[in-house]
mmCIF file of C-alpha atoms in Angstrom:
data_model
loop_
_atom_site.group_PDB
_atom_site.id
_atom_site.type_symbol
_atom_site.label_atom_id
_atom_site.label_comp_id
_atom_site.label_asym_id
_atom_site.label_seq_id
_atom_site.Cartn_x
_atom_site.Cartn_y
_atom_site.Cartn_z
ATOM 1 C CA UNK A 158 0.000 0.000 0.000
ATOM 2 C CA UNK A 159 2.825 2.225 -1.121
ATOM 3 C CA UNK A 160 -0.289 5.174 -2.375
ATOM 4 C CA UNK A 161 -2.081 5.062 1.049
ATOM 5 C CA UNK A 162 -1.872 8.309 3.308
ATOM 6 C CA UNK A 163 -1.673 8.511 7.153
ATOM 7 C CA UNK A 164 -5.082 8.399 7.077
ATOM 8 C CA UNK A 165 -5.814 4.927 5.032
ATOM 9 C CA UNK A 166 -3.091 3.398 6.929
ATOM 10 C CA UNK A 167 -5.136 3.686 10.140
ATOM 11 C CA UNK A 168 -8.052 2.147 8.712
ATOM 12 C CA UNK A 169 -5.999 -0.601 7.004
ATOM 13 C CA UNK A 170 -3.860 -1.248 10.821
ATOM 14 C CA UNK A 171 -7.442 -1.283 12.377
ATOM 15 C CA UNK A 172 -9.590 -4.057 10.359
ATOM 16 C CA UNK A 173 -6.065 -5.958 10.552
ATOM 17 C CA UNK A 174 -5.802 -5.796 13.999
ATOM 18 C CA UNK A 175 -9.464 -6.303 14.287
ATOM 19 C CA UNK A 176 -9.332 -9.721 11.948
ATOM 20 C CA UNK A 177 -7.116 -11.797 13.916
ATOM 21 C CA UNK A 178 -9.224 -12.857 16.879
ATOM 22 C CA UNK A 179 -12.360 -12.909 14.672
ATOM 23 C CA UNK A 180 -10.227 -15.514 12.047
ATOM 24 C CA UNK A 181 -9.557 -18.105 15.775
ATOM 25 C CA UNK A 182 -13.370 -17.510 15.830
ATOM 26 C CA UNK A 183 -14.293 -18.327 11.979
ATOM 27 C CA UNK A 184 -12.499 -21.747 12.436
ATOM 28 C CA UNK A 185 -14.861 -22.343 15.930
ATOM 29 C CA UNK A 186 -18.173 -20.907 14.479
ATOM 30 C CA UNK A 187 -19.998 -23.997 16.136
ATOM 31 C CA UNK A 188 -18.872 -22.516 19.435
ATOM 32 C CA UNK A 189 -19.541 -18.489 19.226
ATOM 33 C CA UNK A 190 -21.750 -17.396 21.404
ATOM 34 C CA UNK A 191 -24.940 -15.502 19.526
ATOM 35 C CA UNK A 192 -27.988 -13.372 21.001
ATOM 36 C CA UNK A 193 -30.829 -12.271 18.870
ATOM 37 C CA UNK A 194 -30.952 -8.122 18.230
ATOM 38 C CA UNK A 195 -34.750 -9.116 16.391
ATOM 39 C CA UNK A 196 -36.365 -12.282 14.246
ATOM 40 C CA UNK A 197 -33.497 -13.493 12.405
ATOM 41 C CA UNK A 198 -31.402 -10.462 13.154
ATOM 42 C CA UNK A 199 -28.131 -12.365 14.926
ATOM 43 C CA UNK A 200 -25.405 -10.654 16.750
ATOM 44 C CA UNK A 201 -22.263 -12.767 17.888
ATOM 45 C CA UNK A 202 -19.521 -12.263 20.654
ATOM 46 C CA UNK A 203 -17.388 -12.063 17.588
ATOM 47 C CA UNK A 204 -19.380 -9.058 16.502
ATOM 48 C CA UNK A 205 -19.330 -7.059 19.199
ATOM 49 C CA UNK A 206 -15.760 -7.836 20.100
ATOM 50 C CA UNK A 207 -15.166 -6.680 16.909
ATOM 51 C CA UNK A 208 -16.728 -3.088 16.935
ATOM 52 C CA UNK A 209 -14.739 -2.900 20.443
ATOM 53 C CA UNK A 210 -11.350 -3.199 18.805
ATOM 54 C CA UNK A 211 -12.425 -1.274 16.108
ATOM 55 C CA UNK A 212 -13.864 1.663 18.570
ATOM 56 C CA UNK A 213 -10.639 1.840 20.476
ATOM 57 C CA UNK A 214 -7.905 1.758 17.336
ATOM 58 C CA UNK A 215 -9.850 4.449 15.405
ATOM 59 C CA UNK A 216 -10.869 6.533 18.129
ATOM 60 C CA UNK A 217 -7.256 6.552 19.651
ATOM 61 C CA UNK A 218 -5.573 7.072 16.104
ATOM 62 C CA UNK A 219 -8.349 10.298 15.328
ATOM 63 C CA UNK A 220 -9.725 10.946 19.950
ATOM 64 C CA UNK A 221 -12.439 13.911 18.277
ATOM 65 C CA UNK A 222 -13.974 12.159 15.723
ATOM 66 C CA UNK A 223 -17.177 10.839 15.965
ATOM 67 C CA UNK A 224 -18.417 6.876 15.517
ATOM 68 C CA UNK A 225 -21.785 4.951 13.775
ATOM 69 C CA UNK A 226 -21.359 1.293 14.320
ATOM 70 C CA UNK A 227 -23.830 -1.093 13.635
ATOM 71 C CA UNK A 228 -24.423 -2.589 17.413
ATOM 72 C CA UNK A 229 -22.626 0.190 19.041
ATOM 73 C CA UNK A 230 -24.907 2.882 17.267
ATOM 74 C CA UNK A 231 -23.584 6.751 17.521
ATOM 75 C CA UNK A 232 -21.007 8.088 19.107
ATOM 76 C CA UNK A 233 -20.450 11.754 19.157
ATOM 77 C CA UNK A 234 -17.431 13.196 18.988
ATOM 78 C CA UNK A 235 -15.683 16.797 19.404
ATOM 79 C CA UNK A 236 -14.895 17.161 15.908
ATOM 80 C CA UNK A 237 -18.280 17.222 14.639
ATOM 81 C CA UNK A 238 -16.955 17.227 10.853
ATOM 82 C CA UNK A 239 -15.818 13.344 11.021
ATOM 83 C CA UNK A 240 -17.602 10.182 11.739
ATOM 84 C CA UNK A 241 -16.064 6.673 11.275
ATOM 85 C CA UNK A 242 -18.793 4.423 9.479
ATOM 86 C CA UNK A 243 -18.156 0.872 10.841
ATOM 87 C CA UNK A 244 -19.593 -2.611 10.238
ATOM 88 C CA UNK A 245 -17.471 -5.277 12.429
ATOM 89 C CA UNK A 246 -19.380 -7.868 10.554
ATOM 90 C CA UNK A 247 -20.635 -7.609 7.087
ATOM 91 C CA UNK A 248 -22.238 -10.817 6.546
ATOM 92 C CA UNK A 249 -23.016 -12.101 10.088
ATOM 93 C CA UNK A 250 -25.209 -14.877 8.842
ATOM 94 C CA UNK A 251 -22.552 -16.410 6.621
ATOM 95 C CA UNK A 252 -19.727 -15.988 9.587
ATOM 96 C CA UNK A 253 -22.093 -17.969 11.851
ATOM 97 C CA UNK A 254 -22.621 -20.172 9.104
ATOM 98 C CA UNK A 255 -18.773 -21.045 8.253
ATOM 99 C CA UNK A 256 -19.240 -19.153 4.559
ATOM 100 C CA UNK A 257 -16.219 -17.349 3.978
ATOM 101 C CA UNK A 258 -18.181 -14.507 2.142
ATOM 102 C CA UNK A 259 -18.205 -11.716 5.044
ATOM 103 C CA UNK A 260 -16.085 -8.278 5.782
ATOM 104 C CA UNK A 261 -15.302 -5.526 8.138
ATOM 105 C CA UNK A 262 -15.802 -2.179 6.709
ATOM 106 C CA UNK A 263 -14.903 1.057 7.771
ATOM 107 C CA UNK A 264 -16.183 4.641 6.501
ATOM 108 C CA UNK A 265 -14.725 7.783 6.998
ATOM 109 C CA UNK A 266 -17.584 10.586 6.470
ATOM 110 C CA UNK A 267 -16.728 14.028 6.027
ATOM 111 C CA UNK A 268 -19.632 17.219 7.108
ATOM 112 C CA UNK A 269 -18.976 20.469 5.813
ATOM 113 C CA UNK A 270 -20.345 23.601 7.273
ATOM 114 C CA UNK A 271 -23.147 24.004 4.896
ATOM 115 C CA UNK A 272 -24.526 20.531 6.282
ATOM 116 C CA UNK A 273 -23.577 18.830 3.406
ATOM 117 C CA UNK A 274 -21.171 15.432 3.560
ATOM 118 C CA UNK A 275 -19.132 12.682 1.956
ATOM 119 C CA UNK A 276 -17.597 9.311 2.033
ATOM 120 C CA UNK A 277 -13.753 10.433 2.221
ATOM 121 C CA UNK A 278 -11.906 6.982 2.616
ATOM 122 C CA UNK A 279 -12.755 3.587 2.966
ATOM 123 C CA UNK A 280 -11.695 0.294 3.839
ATOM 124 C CA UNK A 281 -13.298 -3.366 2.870
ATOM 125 C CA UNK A 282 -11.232 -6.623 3.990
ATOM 126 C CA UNK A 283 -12.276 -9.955 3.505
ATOM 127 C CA UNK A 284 -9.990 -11.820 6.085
ATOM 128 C CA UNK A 285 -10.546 -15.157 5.325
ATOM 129 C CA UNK A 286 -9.916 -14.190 1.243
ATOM 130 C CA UNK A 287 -7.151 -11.953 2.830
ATOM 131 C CA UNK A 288 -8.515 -9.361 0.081
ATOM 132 C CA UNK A 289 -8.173 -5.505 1.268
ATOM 133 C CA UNK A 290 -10.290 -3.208 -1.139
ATOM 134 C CA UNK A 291 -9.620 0.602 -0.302
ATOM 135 C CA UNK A 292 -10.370 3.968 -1.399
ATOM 136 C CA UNK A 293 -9.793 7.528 -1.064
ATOM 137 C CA UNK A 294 -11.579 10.167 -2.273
ATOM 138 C CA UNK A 295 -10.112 11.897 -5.902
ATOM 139 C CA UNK A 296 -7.191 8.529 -5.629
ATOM 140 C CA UNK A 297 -8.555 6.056 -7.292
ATOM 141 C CA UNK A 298 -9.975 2.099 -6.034
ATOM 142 C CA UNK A 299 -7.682 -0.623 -4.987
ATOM 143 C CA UNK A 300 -7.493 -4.180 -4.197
ATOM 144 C CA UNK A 301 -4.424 -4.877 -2.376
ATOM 145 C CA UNK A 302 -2.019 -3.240 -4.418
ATOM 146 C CA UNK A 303 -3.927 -3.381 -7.473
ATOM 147 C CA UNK A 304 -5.621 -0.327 -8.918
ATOM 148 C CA UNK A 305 -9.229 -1.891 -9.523
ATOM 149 C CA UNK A 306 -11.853 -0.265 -12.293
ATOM 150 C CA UNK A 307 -15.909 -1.531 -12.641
ATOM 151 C CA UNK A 308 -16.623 -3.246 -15.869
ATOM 152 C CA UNK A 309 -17.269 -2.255 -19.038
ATOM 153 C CA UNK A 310 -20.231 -4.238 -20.178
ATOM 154 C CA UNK A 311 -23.172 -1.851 -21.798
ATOM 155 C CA UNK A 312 -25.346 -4.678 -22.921
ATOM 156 C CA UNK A 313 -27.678 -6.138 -19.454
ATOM 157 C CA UNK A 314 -28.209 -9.350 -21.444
ATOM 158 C CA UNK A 315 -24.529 -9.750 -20.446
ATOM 159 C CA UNK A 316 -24.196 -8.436 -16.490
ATOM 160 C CA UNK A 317 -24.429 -10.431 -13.329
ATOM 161 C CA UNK A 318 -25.969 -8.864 -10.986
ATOM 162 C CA UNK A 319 -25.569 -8.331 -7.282
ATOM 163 C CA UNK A 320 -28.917 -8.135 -4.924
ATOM 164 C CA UNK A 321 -29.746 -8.725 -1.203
ATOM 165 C CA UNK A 322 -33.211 -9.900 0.191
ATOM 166 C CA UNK A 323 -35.066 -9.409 2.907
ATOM 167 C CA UNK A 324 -35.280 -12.462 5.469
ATOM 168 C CA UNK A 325 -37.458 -12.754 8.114
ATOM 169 C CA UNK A 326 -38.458 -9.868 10.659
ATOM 170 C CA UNK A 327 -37.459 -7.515 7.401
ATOM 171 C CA UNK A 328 -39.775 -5.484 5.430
ATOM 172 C CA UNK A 329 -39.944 -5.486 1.488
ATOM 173 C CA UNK A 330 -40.363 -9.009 0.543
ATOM 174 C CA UNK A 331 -43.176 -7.954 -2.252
ATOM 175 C CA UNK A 332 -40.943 -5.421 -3.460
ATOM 176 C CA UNK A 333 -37.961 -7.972 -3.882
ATOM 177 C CA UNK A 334 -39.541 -10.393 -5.521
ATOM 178 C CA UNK A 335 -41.033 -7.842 -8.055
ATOM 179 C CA UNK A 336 -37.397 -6.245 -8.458
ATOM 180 C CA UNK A 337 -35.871 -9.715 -9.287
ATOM 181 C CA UNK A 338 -38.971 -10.685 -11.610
ATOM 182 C CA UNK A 339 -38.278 -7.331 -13.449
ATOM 183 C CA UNK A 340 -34.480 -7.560 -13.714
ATOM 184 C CA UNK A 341 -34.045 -11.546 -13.627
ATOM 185 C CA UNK A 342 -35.629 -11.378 -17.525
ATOM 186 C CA UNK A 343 -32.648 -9.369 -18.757
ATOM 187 C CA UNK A 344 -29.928 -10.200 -17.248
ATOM 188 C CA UNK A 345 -26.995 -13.058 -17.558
ATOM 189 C CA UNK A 346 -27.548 -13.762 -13.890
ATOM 190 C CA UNK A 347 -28.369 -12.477 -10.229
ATOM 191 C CA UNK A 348 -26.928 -13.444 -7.306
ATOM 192 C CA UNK A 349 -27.022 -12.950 -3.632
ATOM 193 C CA UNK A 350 -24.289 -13.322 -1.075
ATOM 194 C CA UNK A 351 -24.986 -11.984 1.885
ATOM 195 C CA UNK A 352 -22.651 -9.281 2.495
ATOM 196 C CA UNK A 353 -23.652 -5.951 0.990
ATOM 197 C CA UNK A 354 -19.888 -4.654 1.859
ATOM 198 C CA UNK A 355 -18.592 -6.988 -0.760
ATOM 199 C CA UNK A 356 -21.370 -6.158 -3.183
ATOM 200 C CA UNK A 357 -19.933 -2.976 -3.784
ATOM 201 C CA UNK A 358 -16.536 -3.906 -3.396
ATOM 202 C CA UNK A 359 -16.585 -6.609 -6.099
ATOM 203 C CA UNK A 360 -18.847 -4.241 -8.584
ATOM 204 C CA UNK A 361 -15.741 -1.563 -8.152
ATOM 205 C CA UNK A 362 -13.288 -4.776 -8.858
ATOM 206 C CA UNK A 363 -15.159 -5.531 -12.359
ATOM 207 C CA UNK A 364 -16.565 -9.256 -10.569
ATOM 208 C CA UNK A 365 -20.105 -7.964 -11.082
ATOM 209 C CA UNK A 366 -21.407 -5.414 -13.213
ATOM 210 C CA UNK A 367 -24.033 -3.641 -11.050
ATOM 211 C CA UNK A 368 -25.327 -4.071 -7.142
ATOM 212 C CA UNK A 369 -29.002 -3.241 -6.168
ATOM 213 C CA UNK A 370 -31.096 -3.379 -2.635
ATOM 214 C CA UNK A 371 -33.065 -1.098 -0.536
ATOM 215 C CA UNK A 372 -33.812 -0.990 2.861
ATOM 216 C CA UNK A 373 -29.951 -0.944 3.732
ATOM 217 C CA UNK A 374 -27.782 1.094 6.587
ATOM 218 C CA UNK A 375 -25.543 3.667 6.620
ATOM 219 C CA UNK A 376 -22.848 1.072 7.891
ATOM 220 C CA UNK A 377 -23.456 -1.662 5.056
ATOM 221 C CA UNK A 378 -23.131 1.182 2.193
ATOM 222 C CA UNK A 379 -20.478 3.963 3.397
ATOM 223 C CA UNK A 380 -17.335 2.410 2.128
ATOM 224 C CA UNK A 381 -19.008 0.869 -1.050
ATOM 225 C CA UNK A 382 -20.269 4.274 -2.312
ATOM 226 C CA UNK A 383 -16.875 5.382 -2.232
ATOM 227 C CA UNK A 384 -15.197 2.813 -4.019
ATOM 228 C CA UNK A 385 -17.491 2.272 -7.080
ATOM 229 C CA UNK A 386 -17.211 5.637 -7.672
ATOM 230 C CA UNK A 387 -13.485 5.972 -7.332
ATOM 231 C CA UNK A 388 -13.552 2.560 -9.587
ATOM 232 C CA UNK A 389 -15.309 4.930 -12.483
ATOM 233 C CA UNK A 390 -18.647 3.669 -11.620
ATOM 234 C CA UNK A 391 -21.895 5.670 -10.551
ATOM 235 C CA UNK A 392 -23.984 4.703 -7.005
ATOM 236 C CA UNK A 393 -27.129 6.548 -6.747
ATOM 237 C CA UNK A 394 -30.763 5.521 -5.125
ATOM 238 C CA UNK A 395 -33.048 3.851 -7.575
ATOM 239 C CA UNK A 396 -35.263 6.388 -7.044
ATOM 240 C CA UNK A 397 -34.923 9.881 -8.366
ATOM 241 C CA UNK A 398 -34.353 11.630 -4.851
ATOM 242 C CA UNK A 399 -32.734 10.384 -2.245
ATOM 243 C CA UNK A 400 -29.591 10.194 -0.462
ATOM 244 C CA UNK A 401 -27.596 6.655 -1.296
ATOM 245 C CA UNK A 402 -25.401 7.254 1.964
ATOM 246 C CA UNK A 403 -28.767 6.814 3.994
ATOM 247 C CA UNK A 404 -28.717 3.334 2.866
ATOM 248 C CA UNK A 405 -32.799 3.668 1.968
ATOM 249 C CA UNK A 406 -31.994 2.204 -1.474
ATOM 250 C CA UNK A 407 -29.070 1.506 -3.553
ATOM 251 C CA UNK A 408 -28.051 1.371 -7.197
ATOM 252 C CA UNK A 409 -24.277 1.225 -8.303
ATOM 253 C CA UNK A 410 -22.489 -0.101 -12.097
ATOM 254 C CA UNK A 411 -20.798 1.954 -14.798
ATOM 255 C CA UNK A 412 -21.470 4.957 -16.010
ATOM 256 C CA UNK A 413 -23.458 3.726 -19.155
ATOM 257 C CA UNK A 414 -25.734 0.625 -17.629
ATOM 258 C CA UNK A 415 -26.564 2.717 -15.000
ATOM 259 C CA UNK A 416 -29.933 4.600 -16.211
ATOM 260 C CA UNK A 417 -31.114 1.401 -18.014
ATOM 261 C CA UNK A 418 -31.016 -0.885 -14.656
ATOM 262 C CA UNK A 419 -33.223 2.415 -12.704
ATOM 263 C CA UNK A 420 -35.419 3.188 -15.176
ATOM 264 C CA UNK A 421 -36.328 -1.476 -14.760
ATOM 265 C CA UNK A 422 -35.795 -1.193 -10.616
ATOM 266 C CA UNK A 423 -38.233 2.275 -11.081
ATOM 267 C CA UNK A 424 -40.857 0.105 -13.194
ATOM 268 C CA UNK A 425 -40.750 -2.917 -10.554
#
């Protein structure tokens, strides 16, 4: 990571750190402890030990800023232009499952004074994979040391397609299943993998050619946004208005597939 700045390199140091202990875990999965947050919403020791690592490395590298983590929730900070995005888990189901499709993911949002705000930096790692995707803003996409681009495919009778679904205790399910009836008849394939971290990682890395879902986080999409569009790709909400960094819905491919896949998910 000869390109990364101060900045990146705390963020890489802390999902590092903050992999090794959860790696001992993946390889005991039939022993983690796991509580229920809600009807099929799982949280695991491995989880929240997770965010607690991650809390203390980021917050003791950058003391003012502030911190969203999915079971920790907000944190406010003294410097009230930076927040830390953080998912310790990506893909809980599939780490309690022994599936080695899951990430931590960390965000770095910056607030101007107007109110306004963007994804800065981000950082993606697959530990299991040992695949580090990372971004910073106006420097390009990267996977490990590799600068990483989306695909070029124009045609959807070509794309695969990334989606998430909503399981029990979720909202949407009609909505889902009309999205996937409406895109599944032009597309080369769809698939869904659980971790919507990765989704966006591997549509910046050219695996997949466009991500969808709605009814997402802040802490599933914050690093994501960033590095599709760093990659050369676009990430907007499917529809018109909207916010993608809210999480409320989520569309992200190239430049050139990108109206033709909203204009299907708007028709759903």
């Amino acid at each position: 990571m000869a390109l990364a700045s101060a900045l990146l390199q705390v963020m890489t140091d802390a999902v590092r750190k903050t992999a090794r202990p959860m790696l001992r875990d993946f390889g005991e999965v039939s022993q983690l402890q796991v509580s229920r947050k809600g009807p099929g919403d799982f949280v695991t020791a491995a989880d929240l030990k997770a965010e607690d690592t991650l809390f203390e490395l980021l917050m003791k590298a950058r003391p003012g800023y502030g911190f969203l983590g999915e079971e920790r929730g907000m944190v406010e900070g003294t410097d009230k232009s930076h927040t830390w995005i953080v998912d310790p888990i990506d893909g809980t189901t599939n780490f309690m499952h022994a599936m080695p499709h899951f990430a931590i993911t960390v965000g770095l949002e910056r607030r101007a004074p107007d109110g306004s705000s963007e994804i800065v930096a981000g950082v993606t790692y697959n530990p299991v994979m040992n695949e580090l995707f990372w971004a910073e803003k106006g420097k390009g996409c990267y996977l490990n040391d590799q600068r990483i681009r989306v695909a070029g495919r124009r045609d959807l009778s070509e794309c695969l397609i990334a989606t998430g679904l909503p399981f029990i205790g979720k909202s949407g399910h009609a909505q889902a299943i009309k999205d996937i009836h409406a895109v599944g008849q032009r597309v080369a394939g769809i698939r869904r993998l659980g971790s919507a971290a990765l989704d966006f990682a591997w549509v910046a890395a050219g695996r997949y050619d466009a991500y969808y879902e709605r009814n997402l986080k802040p802490w599933d999409v914050a690093a994501g946004i960033l590095f599709v569009t760093e990659a050369g790709g676009r990430v907007t909400t499917i529809d018109e208005d909207g916010d993608p960094k809210t999480g409320v819905s989520i569309l992200a491919s190239n430049t050139e597939l990108h109206p033709h896949l909203r204009k299907v998910l708007q028709g759903a």
